[in-house]
Tab-separated table of C-alpha atoms in Angstrom:
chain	number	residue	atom	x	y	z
A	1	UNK	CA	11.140	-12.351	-7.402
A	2	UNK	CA	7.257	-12.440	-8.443
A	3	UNK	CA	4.529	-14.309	-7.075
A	4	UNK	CA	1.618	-14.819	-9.506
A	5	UNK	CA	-1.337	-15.996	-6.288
A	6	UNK	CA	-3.921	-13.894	-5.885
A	7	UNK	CA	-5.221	-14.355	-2.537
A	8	UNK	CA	-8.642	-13.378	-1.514
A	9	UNK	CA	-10.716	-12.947	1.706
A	10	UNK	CA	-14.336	-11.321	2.672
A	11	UNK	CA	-14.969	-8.491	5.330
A	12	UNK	CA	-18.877	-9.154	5.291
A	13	UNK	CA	-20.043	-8.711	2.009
A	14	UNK	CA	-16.753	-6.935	0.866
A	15	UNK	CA	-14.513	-9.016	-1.523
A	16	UNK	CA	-10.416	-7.887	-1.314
A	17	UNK	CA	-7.934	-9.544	-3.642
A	18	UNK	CA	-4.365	-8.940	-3.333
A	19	UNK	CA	-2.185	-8.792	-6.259
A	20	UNK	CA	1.472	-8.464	-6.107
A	21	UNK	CA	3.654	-7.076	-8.429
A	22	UNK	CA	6.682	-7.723	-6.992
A	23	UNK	CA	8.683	-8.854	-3.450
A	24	UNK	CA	12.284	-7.376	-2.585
A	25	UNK	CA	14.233	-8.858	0.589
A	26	UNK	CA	15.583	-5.492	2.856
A	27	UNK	CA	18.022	-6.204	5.760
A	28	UNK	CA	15.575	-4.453	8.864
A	29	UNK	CA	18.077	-1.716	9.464
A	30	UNK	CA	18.500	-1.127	5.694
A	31	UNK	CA	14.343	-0.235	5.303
A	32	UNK	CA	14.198	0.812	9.166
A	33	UNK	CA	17.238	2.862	9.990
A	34	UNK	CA	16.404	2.420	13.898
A	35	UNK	CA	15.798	-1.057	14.049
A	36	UNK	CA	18.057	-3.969	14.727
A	37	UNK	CA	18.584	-7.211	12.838
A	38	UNK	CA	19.221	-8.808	16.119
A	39	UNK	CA	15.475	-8.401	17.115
A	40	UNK	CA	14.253	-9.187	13.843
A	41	UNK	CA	15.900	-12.256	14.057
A	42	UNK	CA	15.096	-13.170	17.723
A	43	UNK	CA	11.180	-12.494	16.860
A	44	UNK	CA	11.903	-15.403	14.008
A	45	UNK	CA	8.933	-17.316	16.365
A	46	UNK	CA	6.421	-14.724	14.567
A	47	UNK	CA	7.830	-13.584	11.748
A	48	UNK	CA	8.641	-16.621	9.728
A	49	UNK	CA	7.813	-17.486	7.120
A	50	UNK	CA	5.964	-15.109	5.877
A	51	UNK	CA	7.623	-11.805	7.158
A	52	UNK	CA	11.143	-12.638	7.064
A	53	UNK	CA	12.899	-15.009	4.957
A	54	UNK	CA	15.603	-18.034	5.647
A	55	UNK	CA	18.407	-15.356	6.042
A	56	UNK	CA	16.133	-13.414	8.441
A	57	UNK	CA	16.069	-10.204	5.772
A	58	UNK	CA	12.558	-8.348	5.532
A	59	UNK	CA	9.599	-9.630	2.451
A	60	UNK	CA	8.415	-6.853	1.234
A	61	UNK	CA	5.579	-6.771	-1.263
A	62	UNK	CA	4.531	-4.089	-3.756
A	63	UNK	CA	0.936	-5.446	-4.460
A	64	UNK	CA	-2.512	-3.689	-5.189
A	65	UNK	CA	-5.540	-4.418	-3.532
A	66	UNK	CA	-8.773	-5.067	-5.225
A	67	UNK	CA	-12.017	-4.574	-3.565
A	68	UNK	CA	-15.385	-5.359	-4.929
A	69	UNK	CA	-17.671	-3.161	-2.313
A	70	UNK	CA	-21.170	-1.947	-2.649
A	71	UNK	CA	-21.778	-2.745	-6.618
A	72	UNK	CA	-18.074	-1.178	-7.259
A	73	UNK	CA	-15.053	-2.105	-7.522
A	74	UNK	CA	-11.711	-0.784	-6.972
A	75	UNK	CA	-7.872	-0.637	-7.484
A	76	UNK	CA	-5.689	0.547	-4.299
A	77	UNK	CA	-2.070	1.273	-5.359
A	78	UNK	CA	-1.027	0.619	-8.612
A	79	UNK	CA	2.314	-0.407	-7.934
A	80	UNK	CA	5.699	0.424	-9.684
A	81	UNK	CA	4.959	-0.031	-13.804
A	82	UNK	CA	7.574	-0.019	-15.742
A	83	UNK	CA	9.281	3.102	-16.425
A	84	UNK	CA	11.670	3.257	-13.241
A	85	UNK	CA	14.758	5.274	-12.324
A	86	UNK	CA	18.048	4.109	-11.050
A	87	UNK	CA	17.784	2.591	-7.694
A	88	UNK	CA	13.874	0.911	-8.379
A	89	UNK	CA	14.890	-0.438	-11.690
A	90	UNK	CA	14.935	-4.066	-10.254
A	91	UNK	CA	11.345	-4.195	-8.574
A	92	UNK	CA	10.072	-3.948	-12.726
A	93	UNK	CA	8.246	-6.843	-14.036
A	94	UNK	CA	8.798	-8.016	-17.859
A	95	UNK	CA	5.737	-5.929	-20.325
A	96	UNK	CA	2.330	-6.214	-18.857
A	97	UNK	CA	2.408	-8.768	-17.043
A	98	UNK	CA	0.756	-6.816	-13.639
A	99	UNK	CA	-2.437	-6.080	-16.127
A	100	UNK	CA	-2.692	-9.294	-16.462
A	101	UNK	CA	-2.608	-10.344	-13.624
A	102	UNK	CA	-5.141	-7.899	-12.902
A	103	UNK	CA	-7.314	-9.924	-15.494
A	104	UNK	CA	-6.474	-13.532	-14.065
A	105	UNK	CA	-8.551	-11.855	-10.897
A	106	UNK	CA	-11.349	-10.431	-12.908
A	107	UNK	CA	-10.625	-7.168	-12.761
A	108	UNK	CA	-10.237	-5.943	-16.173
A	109	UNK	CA	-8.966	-2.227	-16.383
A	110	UNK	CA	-12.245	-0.888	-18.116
A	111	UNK	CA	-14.300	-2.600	-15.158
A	112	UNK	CA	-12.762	-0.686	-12.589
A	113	UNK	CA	-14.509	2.519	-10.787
A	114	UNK	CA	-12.573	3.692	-8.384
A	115	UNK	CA	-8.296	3.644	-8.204
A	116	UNK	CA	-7.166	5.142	-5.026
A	117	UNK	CA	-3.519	5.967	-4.377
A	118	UNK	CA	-2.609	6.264	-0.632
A	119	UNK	CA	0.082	8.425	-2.126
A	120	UNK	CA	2.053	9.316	-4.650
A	121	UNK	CA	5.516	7.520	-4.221
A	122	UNK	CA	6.805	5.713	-7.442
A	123	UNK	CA	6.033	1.864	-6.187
A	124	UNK	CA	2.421	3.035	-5.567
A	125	UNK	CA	1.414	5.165	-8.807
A	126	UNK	CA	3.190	3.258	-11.794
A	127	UNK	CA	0.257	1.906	-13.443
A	128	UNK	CA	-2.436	4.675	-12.866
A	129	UNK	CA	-1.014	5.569	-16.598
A	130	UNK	CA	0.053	3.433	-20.002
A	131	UNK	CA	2.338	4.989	-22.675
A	132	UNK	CA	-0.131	5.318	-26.306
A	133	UNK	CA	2.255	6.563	-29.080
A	134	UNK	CA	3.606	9.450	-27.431
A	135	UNK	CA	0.804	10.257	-24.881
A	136	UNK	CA	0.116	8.707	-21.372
A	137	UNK	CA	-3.637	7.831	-21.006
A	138	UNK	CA	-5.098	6.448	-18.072
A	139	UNK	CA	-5.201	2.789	-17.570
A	140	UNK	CA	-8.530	2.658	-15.948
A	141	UNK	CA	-9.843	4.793	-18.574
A	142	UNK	CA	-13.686	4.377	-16.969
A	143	UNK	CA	-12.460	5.073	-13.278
A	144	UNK	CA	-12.107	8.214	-11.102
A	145	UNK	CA	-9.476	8.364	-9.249
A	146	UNK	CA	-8.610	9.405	-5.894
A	147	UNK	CA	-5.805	11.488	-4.140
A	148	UNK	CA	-5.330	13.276	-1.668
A	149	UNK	CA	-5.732	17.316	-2.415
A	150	UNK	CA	-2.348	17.447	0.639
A	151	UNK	CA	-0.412	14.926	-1.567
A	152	UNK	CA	-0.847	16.638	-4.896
A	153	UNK	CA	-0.485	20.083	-3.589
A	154	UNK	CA	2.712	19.127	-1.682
A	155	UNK	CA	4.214	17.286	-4.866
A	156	UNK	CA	3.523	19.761	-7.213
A	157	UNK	CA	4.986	22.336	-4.741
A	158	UNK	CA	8.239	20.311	-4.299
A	159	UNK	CA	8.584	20.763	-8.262
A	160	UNK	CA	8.238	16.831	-8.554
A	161	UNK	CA	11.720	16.724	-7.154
A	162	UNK	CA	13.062	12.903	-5.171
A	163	UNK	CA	13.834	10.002	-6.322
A	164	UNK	CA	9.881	8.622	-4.770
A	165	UNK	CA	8.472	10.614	-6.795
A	166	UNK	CA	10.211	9.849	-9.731
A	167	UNK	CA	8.110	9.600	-12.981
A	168	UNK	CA	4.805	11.278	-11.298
A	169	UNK	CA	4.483	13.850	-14.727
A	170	UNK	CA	3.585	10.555	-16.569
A	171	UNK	CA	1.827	8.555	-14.002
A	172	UNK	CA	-0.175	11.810	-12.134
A	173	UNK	CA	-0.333	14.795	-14.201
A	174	UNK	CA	-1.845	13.013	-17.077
A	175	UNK	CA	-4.623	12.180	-14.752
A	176	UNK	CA	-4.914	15.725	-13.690
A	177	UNK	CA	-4.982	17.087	-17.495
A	178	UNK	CA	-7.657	14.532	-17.898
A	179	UNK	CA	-9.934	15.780	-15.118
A	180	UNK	CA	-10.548	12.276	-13.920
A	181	UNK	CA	-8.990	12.830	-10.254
A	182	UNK	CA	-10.885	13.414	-7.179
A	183	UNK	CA	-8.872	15.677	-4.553
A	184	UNK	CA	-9.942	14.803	-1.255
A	185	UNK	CA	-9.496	15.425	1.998
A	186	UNK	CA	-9.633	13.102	4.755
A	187	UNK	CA	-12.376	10.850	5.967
A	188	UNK	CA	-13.783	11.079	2.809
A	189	UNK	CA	-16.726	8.460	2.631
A	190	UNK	CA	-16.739	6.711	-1.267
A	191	UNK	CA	-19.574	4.312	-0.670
A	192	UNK	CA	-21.537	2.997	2.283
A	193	UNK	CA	-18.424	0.507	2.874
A	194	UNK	CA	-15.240	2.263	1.891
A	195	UNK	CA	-13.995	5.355	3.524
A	196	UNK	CA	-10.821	7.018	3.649
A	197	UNK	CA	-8.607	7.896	6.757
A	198	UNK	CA	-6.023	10.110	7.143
A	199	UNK	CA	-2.697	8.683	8.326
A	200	UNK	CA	-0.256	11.151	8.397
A	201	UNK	CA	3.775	11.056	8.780
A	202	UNK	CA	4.885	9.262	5.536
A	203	UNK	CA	4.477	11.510	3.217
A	204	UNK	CA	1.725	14.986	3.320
A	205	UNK	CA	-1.965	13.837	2.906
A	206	UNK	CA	-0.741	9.995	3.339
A	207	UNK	CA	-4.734	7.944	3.665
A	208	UNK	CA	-4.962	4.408	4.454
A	209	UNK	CA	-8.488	2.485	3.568
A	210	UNK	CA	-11.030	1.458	6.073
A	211	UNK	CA	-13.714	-1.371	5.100
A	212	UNK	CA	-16.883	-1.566	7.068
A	213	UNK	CA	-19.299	-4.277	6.240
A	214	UNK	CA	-21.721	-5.828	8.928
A	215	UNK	CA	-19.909	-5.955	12.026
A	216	UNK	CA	-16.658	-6.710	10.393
A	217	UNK	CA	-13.770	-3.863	9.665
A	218	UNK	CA	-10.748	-3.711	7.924
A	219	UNK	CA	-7.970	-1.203	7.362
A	220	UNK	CA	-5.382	-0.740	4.156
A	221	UNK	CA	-2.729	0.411	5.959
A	222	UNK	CA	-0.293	2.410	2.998
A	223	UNK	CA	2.719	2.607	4.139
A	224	UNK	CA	1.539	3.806	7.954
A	225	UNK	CA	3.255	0.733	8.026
A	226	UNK	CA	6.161	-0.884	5.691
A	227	UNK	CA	6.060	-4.469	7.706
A	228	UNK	CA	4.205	-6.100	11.079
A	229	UNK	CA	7.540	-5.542	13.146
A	230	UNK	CA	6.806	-1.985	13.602
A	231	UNK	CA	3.553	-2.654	15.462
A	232	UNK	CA	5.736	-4.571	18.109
A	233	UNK	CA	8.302	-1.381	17.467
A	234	UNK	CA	6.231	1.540	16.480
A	235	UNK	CA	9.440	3.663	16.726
A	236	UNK	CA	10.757	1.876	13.751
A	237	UNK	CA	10.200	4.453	11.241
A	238	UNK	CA	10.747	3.871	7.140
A	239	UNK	CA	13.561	5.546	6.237
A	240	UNK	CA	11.406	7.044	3.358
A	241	UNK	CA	9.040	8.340	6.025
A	242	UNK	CA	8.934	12.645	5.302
A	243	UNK	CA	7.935	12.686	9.107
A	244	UNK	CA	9.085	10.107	11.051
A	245	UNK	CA	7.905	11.438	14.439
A	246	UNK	CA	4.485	11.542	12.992
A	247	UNK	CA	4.423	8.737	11.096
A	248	UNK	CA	5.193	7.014	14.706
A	249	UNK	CA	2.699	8.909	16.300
A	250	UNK	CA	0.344	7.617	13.816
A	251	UNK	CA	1.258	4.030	14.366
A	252	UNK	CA	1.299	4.863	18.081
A	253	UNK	CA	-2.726	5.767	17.362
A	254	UNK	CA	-4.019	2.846	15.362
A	255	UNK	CA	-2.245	0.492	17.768
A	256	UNK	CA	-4.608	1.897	20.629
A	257	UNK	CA	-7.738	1.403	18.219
A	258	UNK	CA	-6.730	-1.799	17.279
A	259	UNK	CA	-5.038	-3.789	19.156
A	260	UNK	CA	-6.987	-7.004	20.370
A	261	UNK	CA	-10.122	-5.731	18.146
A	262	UNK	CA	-11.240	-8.017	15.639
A	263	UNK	CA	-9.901	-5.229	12.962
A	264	UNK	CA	-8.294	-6.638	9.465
A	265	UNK	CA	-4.857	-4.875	9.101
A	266	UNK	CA	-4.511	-5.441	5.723
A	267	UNK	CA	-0.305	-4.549	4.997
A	268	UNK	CA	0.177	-2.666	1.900
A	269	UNK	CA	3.822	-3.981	1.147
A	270	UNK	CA	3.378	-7.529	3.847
A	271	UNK	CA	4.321	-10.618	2.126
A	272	UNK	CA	2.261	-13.703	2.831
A	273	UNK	CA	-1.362	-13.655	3.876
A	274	UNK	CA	-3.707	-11.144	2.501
A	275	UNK	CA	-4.199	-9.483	6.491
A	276	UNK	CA	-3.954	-10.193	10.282
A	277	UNK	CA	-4.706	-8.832	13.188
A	278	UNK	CA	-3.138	-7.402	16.205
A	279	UNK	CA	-2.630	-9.316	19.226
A	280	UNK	CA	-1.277	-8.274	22.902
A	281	UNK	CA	0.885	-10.989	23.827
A	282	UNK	CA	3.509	-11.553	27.154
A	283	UNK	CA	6.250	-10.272	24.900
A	284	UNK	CA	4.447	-7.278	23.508
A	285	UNK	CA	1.982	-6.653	20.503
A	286	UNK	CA	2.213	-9.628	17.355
A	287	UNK	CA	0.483	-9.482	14.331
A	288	UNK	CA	-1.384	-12.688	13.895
A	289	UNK	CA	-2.210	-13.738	10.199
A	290	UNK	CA	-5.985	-14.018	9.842
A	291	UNK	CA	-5.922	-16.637	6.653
C-alpha cells in the first residue's frame, strides 16, 4: 500500500512535509515482541484510524521528512529505495516513483542541502544513493549529509553484517568515498533551528531531530519510537531495537520532557497526521494528533 499526500504543517517559521514511501500493517506483538494485541485493540478509542487499522494490526509508515528551516532545506530518512533483500522486498515502490514524489512537494534532489539519516537501517538509507551505469552516486548530489560518527563506526565494525543493514555498501559507502558525509556527534547544532539529539537504544549513535522556531518545538523521533502505543507502554521495545533496555530508557526520558508540553512529536514510521503531541490522560499518557 502507498499513499501519494503530502501533508504539511509549520513550527514557527519552519515548514515540514511528510512524504511516505510506503505503509505495512504489523500485528503489535509481531513489531513489539512484549506487547499485546489485546491492549492494542482495547486502546481502539485512540488509536483508530490512524494508528491501527479495521483489523486492529499496527500502520506503519516509511516516509521522509522535509524541512525548509533557516534558508535550507532538508531530507530526513530516505526511506527503503529499491534494491531490497528477502524479507523487505514488499515495502519497494515501482521505479522512481519516491523522487517524484519528492518533486510533487518541491523538493527537487539538486535543491536539497542537508539529508540526515537518524541511522543507518535499510528502510531509512535507500535513496541517499541512485545506481549510474555501474556506479552509485549520490542522489542529492549538492547536499552534505549527516550521520552519526557512532553509527558508521559501529556498522563498519560489524563488517556490514544483518539483514537492517542490508545494502549499506551502495547506499553509505559511496557517500563516504565521495567525502560528502558529515560525522557527528550528538547535539550537533546545523542551523539556528535544527539541531540534533542523541537518542540512544535502537541502534549505536541513533539521533532524532529537534525544531526550534519562536516559541514552538518539535522533535523527529527515528525510530526512539516505531508507533504512539509505546508512549502509553514505553516498555514496548521494537524487536529491531540493538538495546532494548536503553531504547526504553530513552523513551522513559523524552516522556518526562514532553509530556503535556506543547512539543510536536513528529513519528518517523506513524501513519496519519504529520505529528501530535503527548497528553496525560485518566488512563495513562495518549498521543493526541495535532492536525
Amino acid at each position: 500500500m502507498t499513499e501519494t499526500a503530502a501533508p504539511r504543517l509549520r513550527i514557527g517559521d519552519v515548514t515540514v512535509t511528510k512524504v511516505v514511501e510506503a505503509v505495512v500493517h504489523p500485528e503489535a506483538e509481531s513489531l513489539l515482541p512484549g506487547s499485546s494485541n489485546d491492549y492494542v485493540r482495547a486502546s481502539r478509542e485512540w488509536l483508530a484510524p490512524h494508528f491501527i487499522d479495521a483489523t486492529d494490526r499496527l500502520v506503519i509508515s516509511i516516509h521522509s521528512f522535509l524541512i525548509e528551516a533557516d534558508g535550507r532545506r532538508f531530507v530526513v530518512d530516505t526511506g527503503v529505495g529499491w534494491d531490497l533483500p528477502d524479507g523487505f522486498k514488499h515495502l519497494a515502490t515501482p521505479g522512481e516513483k519516491y523522487l517524484r514524489d519528492l518533486d510533487s512537494a518541491g523538493f527537487a534532489p539538486n535543491s536539497v542541502d542537508f539529508v540526515i539519516c537518524t541511522h543507518l537501517h535499510v528502510d531509512h538509507v535507500g535513496w541517499n544513493t541512485r545506481q549510474q551505469g555501474e556506479e552509485w552516486v549520490p542522489t542529492f548530489p549538492n547536499a552534505r549529509y549527516v550521520l552519526a560518527d557512532d553509527a558508521v563506526s559501529a556498522w563498519r565494525r560489524s563488517g556490514g553484517s544483518g539483514a537492517h543493514s542490508h545494502g549499506n555498501d551502495r547506499t553509505v559507502e559511496p557517500l563516504l568515498a565521495a567525502g560528502v558525509v558529515d560525522r557527528i556527534t550528538p547535539d550537533h547544532v546545523l542551523t539556528p533551528s535544527v539541531r540534533l539529539v542523541s537518542t540512544p537504544g535502537h541502534t549505536p549513535g541513533h539521533i532524532s531531530i529537534e525544531i526550534s522556531s519562536g516559541d514552538q518545538r518539535g522533535l523527529i523521533t527515528g525510530d526512539a519510537s516505531h508507533h504512539p502505543v509505546q508512549w502509553s507502554q514505553p516498555h514496548w521495545a521494537s524487536k529491531a531495537d540493538l538495546d532494548p533496555e536503553e531504547s526504553t530508557r530513552t523513551r522513559r526520558r523524552l516522556l518526562d520532557e514532553l509530556v503535556d508540553t506543547d512539543t510536536l512529536i513528529l513519528g518517523t514510521h506513524y501513519g496519519g497526521p504529520v505529528a501530535g503531541r503527548l497528553v496525560t490522560t485518566p488512563a495513562g499518557v495518549r498521543f493526541v494528533t495535532a492536525d
